[in-house]
C-alpha cells in the first residue's frame, strides 16, 4: 500500500498589498538586469520557517500540533535590506532580510525544529536566516549587474507586516511554477 506524500513547508505569508507591491518592485529591478533567474510569483512571497520536503499526508495533524506548541506571538516584522545566498559576491538566491521581529522568527524556528525532530525529521543543515526569497539565479550572464544592485539595495527599507499566523503549506509543482496551498493555520497570540 502506498502512502500519499506531499511537498510541504512551514511559513509566514506576506499578505499586506503595500509590502507585496514593494517586494515585487525590488524583485522586478533584479529581473531587469537581464541575468537569468526564476522570480518568485507575487502570491507566493513568504518567510519560510522550515522546508519539510516530501512528507506523508498522515503527518499533517502532528505538524500542526508542533506549530501550535511553538506558540507563535503577534509581532511586527520589518523587512529591510536585500542580500543573497551564499553571498552577495556569488549570488544564487536573492532575498529581502528581516530586522525587527527576527528574534521571534528564530525562536519559532527553534521550537518547531525541536518538535519536528521528535517526529523523526532530520535537523536542518543550514543555519536559519529569516528572509523572503525574491528570485533564484539560473546562470551567470549579467551577474555584475546583479552584484551592483545588491550593493545599492543592501539597506533598503521594504515595510512592515504583522505576524498573524504560521501556516503549513503544500507546494504543488507545475510547469508554470509552484502553487502553494494552506493545509493548516495556527493563529498568533497577543504577546
mmCIF file of C-alpha atoms in Angstrom:
data_model
loop_
_atom_site.group_PDB
_atom_site.id
_atom_site.type_symbol
_atom_site.label_atom_id
_atom_site.label_comp_id
_atom_site.label_asym_id
_atom_site.label_seq_id
_atom_site.Cartn_x
_atom_site.Cartn_y
_atom_site.Cartn_z
ATOM 1 C CA UNK A 1 0.000 0.000 0.000
ATOM 2 C CA UNK A 2 1.479 3.359 -0.992
ATOM 3 C CA UNK A 3 1.466 6.317 1.368
ATOM 4 C CA UNK A 4 0.267 9.597 -0.149
ATOM 5 C CA UNK A 5 3.061 12.168 0.090
ATOM 6 C CA UNK A 6 3.053 15.921 -0.366
ATOM 7 C CA UNK A 7 5.784 18.547 -0.731
ATOM 8 C CA UNK A 8 5.390 20.876 2.243
ATOM 9 C CA UNK A 9 6.868 23.754 4.219
ATOM 10 C CA UNK A 10 6.039 25.949 7.216
ATOM 11 C CA UNK A 11 5.812 29.692 6.563
ATOM 12 C CA UNK A 12 4.610 33.173 7.404
ATOM 13 C CA UNK A 13 2.820 34.567 4.336
ATOM 14 C CA UNK A 14 3.327 38.153 3.158
ATOM 15 C CA UNK A 15 -0.192 39.438 2.503
ATOM 16 C CA UNK A 16 -0.105 43.213 3.014
ATOM 17 C CA UNK A 17 -0.650 44.582 -0.535
ATOM 18 C CA UNK A 18 1.716 47.545 0.022
ATOM 19 C CA UNK A 19 4.532 45.272 1.194
ATOM 20 C CA UNK A 20 3.895 42.770 -1.619
ATOM 21 C CA UNK A 21 3.982 45.660 -4.102
ATOM 22 C CA UNK A 22 7.341 46.892 -2.738
ATOM 23 C CA UNK A 23 8.818 43.363 -2.819
ATOM 24 C CA UNK A 24 7.611 42.960 -6.422
ATOM 25 C CA UNK A 25 9.210 46.308 -7.338
ATOM 26 C CA UNK A 26 12.558 45.184 -5.910
ATOM 27 C CA UNK A 27 12.289 41.714 -7.493
ATOM 28 C CA UNK A 28 11.497 43.264 -10.885
ATOM 29 C CA UNK A 29 14.556 45.542 -10.634
ATOM 30 C CA UNK A 30 16.679 42.364 -10.392
ATOM 31 C CA UNK A 31 14.789 40.729 -13.280
ATOM 32 C CA UNK A 32 15.523 43.888 -15.333
ATOM 33 C CA UNK A 33 19.290 43.263 -15.002
ATOM 34 C CA UNK A 34 18.877 40.614 -17.695
ATOM 35 C CA UNK A 35 20.501 37.937 -15.527
ATOM 36 C CA UNK A 36 18.845 34.516 -15.977
ATOM 37 C CA UNK A 37 16.626 33.959 -12.944
ATOM 38 C CA UNK A 38 13.400 32.409 -11.736
ATOM 39 C CA UNK A 39 11.427 35.110 -9.886
ATOM 40 C CA UNK A 40 9.034 34.130 -7.077
ATOM 41 C CA UNK A 41 5.413 34.822 -8.083
ATOM 42 C CA UNK A 42 3.694 37.756 -6.304
ATOM 43 C CA UNK A 43 1.200 35.498 -4.489
ATOM 44 C CA UNK A 44 3.979 33.137 -3.297
ATOM 45 C CA UNK A 45 6.078 35.651 -1.324
ATOM 46 C CA UNK A 46 6.621 34.377 2.230
ATOM 47 C CA UNK A 47 9.116 33.801 5.040
ATOM 48 C CA UNK A 48 9.948 30.095 5.234
ATOM 49 C CA UNK A 49 10.352 28.821 8.789
ATOM 50 C CA UNK A 50 11.095 25.245 7.726
ATOM 51 C CA UNK A 51 11.109 23.388 4.415
ATOM 52 C CA UNK A 52 9.846 19.851 5.090
ATOM 53 C CA UNK A 53 10.285 18.181 1.695
ATOM 54 C CA UNK A 54 8.056 15.278 0.693
ATOM 55 C CA UNK A 55 6.121 14.197 3.765
ATOM 56 C CA UNK A 56 3.382 11.631 4.349
ATOM 57 C CA UNK A 57 -0.036 13.321 4.297
ATOM 58 C CA UNK A 58 -0.739 11.474 7.552
ATOM 59 C CA UNK A 59 1.745 13.779 9.388
ATOM 60 C CA UNK A 60 -0.213 16.996 8.689
ATOM 61 C CA UNK A 61 -2.131 16.988 12.000
ATOM 62 C CA UNK A 62 1.015 16.222 14.025
ATOM 63 C CA UNK A 63 2.915 19.036 12.301
ATOM 64 C CA UNK A 64 0.030 21.399 13.077
ATOM 65 C CA UNK A 65 0.381 20.407 16.754
ATOM 66 C CA UNK A 66 4.144 21.129 16.590
ATOM 67 C CA UNK A 67 3.415 24.620 15.175
ATOM 68 C CA UNK A 68 0.746 25.249 17.853
ATOM 69 C CA UNK A 69 3.163 24.121 20.600
ATOM 70 C CA UNK A 70 5.666 26.736 19.399
ATOM 71 C CA UNK A 71 3.059 29.372 20.445
ATOM 72 C CA UNK A 72 3.509 31.991 17.699
ATOM 73 C CA UNK A 73 3.214 35.540 19.061
ATOM 74 C CA UNK A 74 1.901 38.596 17.225
ATOM 75 C CA UNK A 75 4.916 40.780 16.497
ATOM 76 C CA UNK A 76 5.766 43.409 13.925
ATOM 77 C CA UNK A 77 8.191 42.093 11.318
ATOM 78 C CA UNK A 78 10.198 44.745 9.486
ATOM 79 C CA UNK A 79 11.540 43.711 6.100
ATOM 80 C CA UNK A 80 14.785 45.509 5.367
ATOM 81 C CA UNK A 81 17.834 45.084 3.162
ATOM 82 C CA UNK A 82 18.436 42.939 0.092
ATOM 83 C CA UNK A 83 21.011 40.171 0.235
ATOM 84 C CA UNK A 84 21.967 36.907 -1.443
ATOM 85 C CA UNK A 85 22.917 33.334 -0.634
ATOM 86 C CA UNK A 86 25.601 32.064 -0.491
ATOM 87 C CA UNK A 87 26.987 35.659 -0.614
ATOM 88 C CA UNK A 88 26.347 38.981 -2.399
ATOM 89 C CA UNK A 89 29.546 38.405 -4.407
ATOM 90 C CA UNK A 90 28.310 34.964 -5.582
ATOM 91 C CA UNK A 91 24.511 35.294 -5.603
ATOM 92 C CA UNK A 92 22.359 32.197 -6.235
ATOM 93 C CA UNK A 93 19.281 33.281 -4.255
ATOM 94 C CA UNK A 94 18.221 36.941 -3.909
ATOM 95 C CA UNK A 95 16.297 37.782 -0.751
ATOM 96 C CA UNK A 96 14.960 40.552 1.476
ATOM 97 C CA UNK A 97 16.002 40.318 5.115
ATOM 98 C CA UNK A 98 14.198 40.775 8.423
ATOM 99 C CA UNK A 99 15.318 43.344 11.003
ATOM 100 C CA UNK A 100 12.591 43.806 13.666
ATOM 101 C CA UNK A 101 10.859 40.551 14.565
ATOM 102 C CA UNK A 102 13.809 38.330 13.652
ATOM 103 C CA UNK A 103 14.157 37.111 17.267
ATOM 104 C CA UNK A 104 10.566 35.819 17.296
ATOM 105 C CA UNK A 105 11.047 34.069 13.942
ATOM 106 C CA UNK A 106 14.274 32.473 15.223
ATOM 107 C CA UNK A 107 12.513 31.373 18.431
ATOM 108 C CA UNK A 108 9.659 29.842 16.387
ATOM 109 C CA UNK A 109 12.160 28.081 14.153
ATOM 110 C CA UNK A 110 13.975 26.538 17.159
ATOM 111 C CA UNK A 111 10.707 25.389 18.793
ATOM 112 C CA UNK A 112 9.359 23.953 15.532
ATOM 113 C CA UNK A 113 12.707 22.281 14.803
ATOM 114 C CA UNK A 114 12.634 20.610 18.237
ATOM 115 C CA UNK A 115 9.090 19.314 17.653
ATOM 116 C CA UNK A 116 9.906 18.082 14.146
ATOM 117 C CA UNK A 117 12.912 16.169 15.448
ATOM 118 C CA UNK A 118 10.577 14.271 17.773
ATOM 119 C CA UNK A 119 8.521 13.364 14.680
ATOM 120 C CA UNK A 120 11.650 11.936 13.052
ATOM 121 C CA UNK A 121 12.704 14.852 10.816
ATOM 122 C CA UNK A 122 16.435 15.275 10.282
ATOM 123 C CA UNK A 123 17.917 18.538 11.585
ATOM 124 C CA UNK A 124 18.370 21.370 9.092
ATOM 125 C CA UNK A 125 21.886 21.587 7.648
ATOM 126 C CA UNK A 126 21.843 25.339 7.053
ATOM 127 C CA UNK A 127 21.656 27.989 9.760
ATOM 128 C CA UNK A 128 18.214 29.628 9.876
ATOM 129 C CA UNK A 129 18.220 33.175 8.451
ATOM 130 C CA UNK A 130 14.742 34.786 8.291
ATOM 131 C CA UNK A 131 14.187 36.165 4.779
ATOM 132 C CA UNK A 132 11.785 36.494 1.844
ATOM 133 C CA UNK A 133 13.134 34.861 -1.323
ATOM 134 C CA UNK A 134 12.648 37.070 -4.395
ATOM 135 C CA UNK A 135 14.403 35.066 -7.121
ATOM 136 C CA UNK A 136 16.823 32.226 -7.856
ATOM 137 C CA UNK A 137 19.620 32.783 -10.343
ATOM 138 C CA UNK A 138 19.905 30.246 -13.148
ATOM 139 C CA UNK A 139 23.244 31.263 -14.667
ATOM 140 C CA UNK A 140 25.976 33.905 -14.596
ATOM 141 C CA UNK A 141 25.095 36.213 -17.519
ATOM 142 C CA UNK A 142 24.968 39.877 -16.310
ATOM 143 C CA UNK A 143 25.982 38.772 -12.802
ATOM 144 C CA UNK A 144 27.968 42.015 -12.384
ATOM 145 C CA UNK A 145 24.691 43.980 -12.708
ATOM 146 C CA UNK A 146 23.062 41.807 -10.031
ATOM 147 C CA UNK A 147 26.040 42.271 -7.658
ATOM 148 C CA UNK A 148 25.957 46.070 -8.214
ATOM 149 C CA UNK A 149 22.198 46.206 -7.497
ATOM 150 C CA UNK A 150 22.663 44.074 -4.364
ATOM 151 C CA UNK A 151 25.204 46.643 -3.088
ATOM 152 C CA UNK A 152 22.814 49.520 -3.860
ATOM 153 C CA UNK A 153 19.912 47.842 -2.045
ATOM 154 C CA UNK A 154 21.670 46.334 0.980
ATOM 155 C CA UNK A 155 19.958 48.805 3.369
ATOM 156 C CA UNK A 156 16.660 49.394 1.548
ATOM 157 C CA UNK A 157 13.535 49.707 3.752
ATOM 158 C CA UNK A 158 10.739 47.472 2.437
ATOM 159 C CA UNK A 159 7.961 47.722 5.022
ATOM 160 C CA UNK A 160 6.320 46.048 7.995
ATOM 161 C CA UNK A 161 3.913 43.163 8.380
ATOM 162 C CA UNK A 162 2.349 41.676 11.486
ATOM 163 C CA UNK A 163 2.909 38.011 12.254
ATOM 164 C CA UNK A 164 -0.765 36.966 12.346
ATOM 165 C CA UNK A 165 -0.323 33.231 11.822
ATOM 166 C CA UNK A 166 2.040 30.415 10.914
ATOM 167 C CA UNK A 167 0.920 28.120 8.120
ATOM 168 C CA UNK A 168 1.681 24.613 6.971
ATOM 169 C CA UNK A 169 1.712 24.898 3.180
ATOM 170 C CA UNK A 170 1.665 22.395 0.364
ATOM 171 C CA UNK A 171 3.799 23.175 -2.680
ATOM 172 C CA UNK A 172 2.327 21.740 -5.872
ATOM 173 C CA UNK A 173 4.932 21.895 -8.635
ATOM 174 C CA UNK A 174 3.577 22.805 -12.078
ATOM 175 C CA UNK A 175 5.322 23.728 -15.358
ATOM 176 C CA UNK A 176 4.266 27.373 -14.782
ATOM 177 C CA UNK A 177 5.690 27.462 -11.256
ATOM 178 C CA UNK A 178 4.636 26.206 -7.830
ATOM 179 C CA UNK A 179 1.126 26.611 -6.434
ATOM 180 C CA UNK A 180 1.022 26.987 -2.648
ATOM 181 C CA UNK A 181 -1.979 25.750 -0.708
ATOM 182 C CA UNK A 182 -2.529 26.322 3.007
ATOM 183 C CA UNK A 183 -3.166 22.994 4.755
ATOM 184 C CA UNK A 184 -3.235 24.232 8.358
ATOM 185 C CA UNK A 185 -3.041 27.619 10.052
ATOM 186 C CA UNK A 186 -2.057 28.409 13.633
ATOM 187 C CA UNK A 187 -3.074 31.921 14.714
ATOM 188 C CA UNK A 188 -0.556 34.033 16.631
ATOM 189 C CA UNK A 189 -1.462 35.138 20.143
ATOM 190 C CA UNK A 190 -1.020 38.629 21.599
ATOM 191 C CA UNK A 191 2.434 38.690 23.158
#
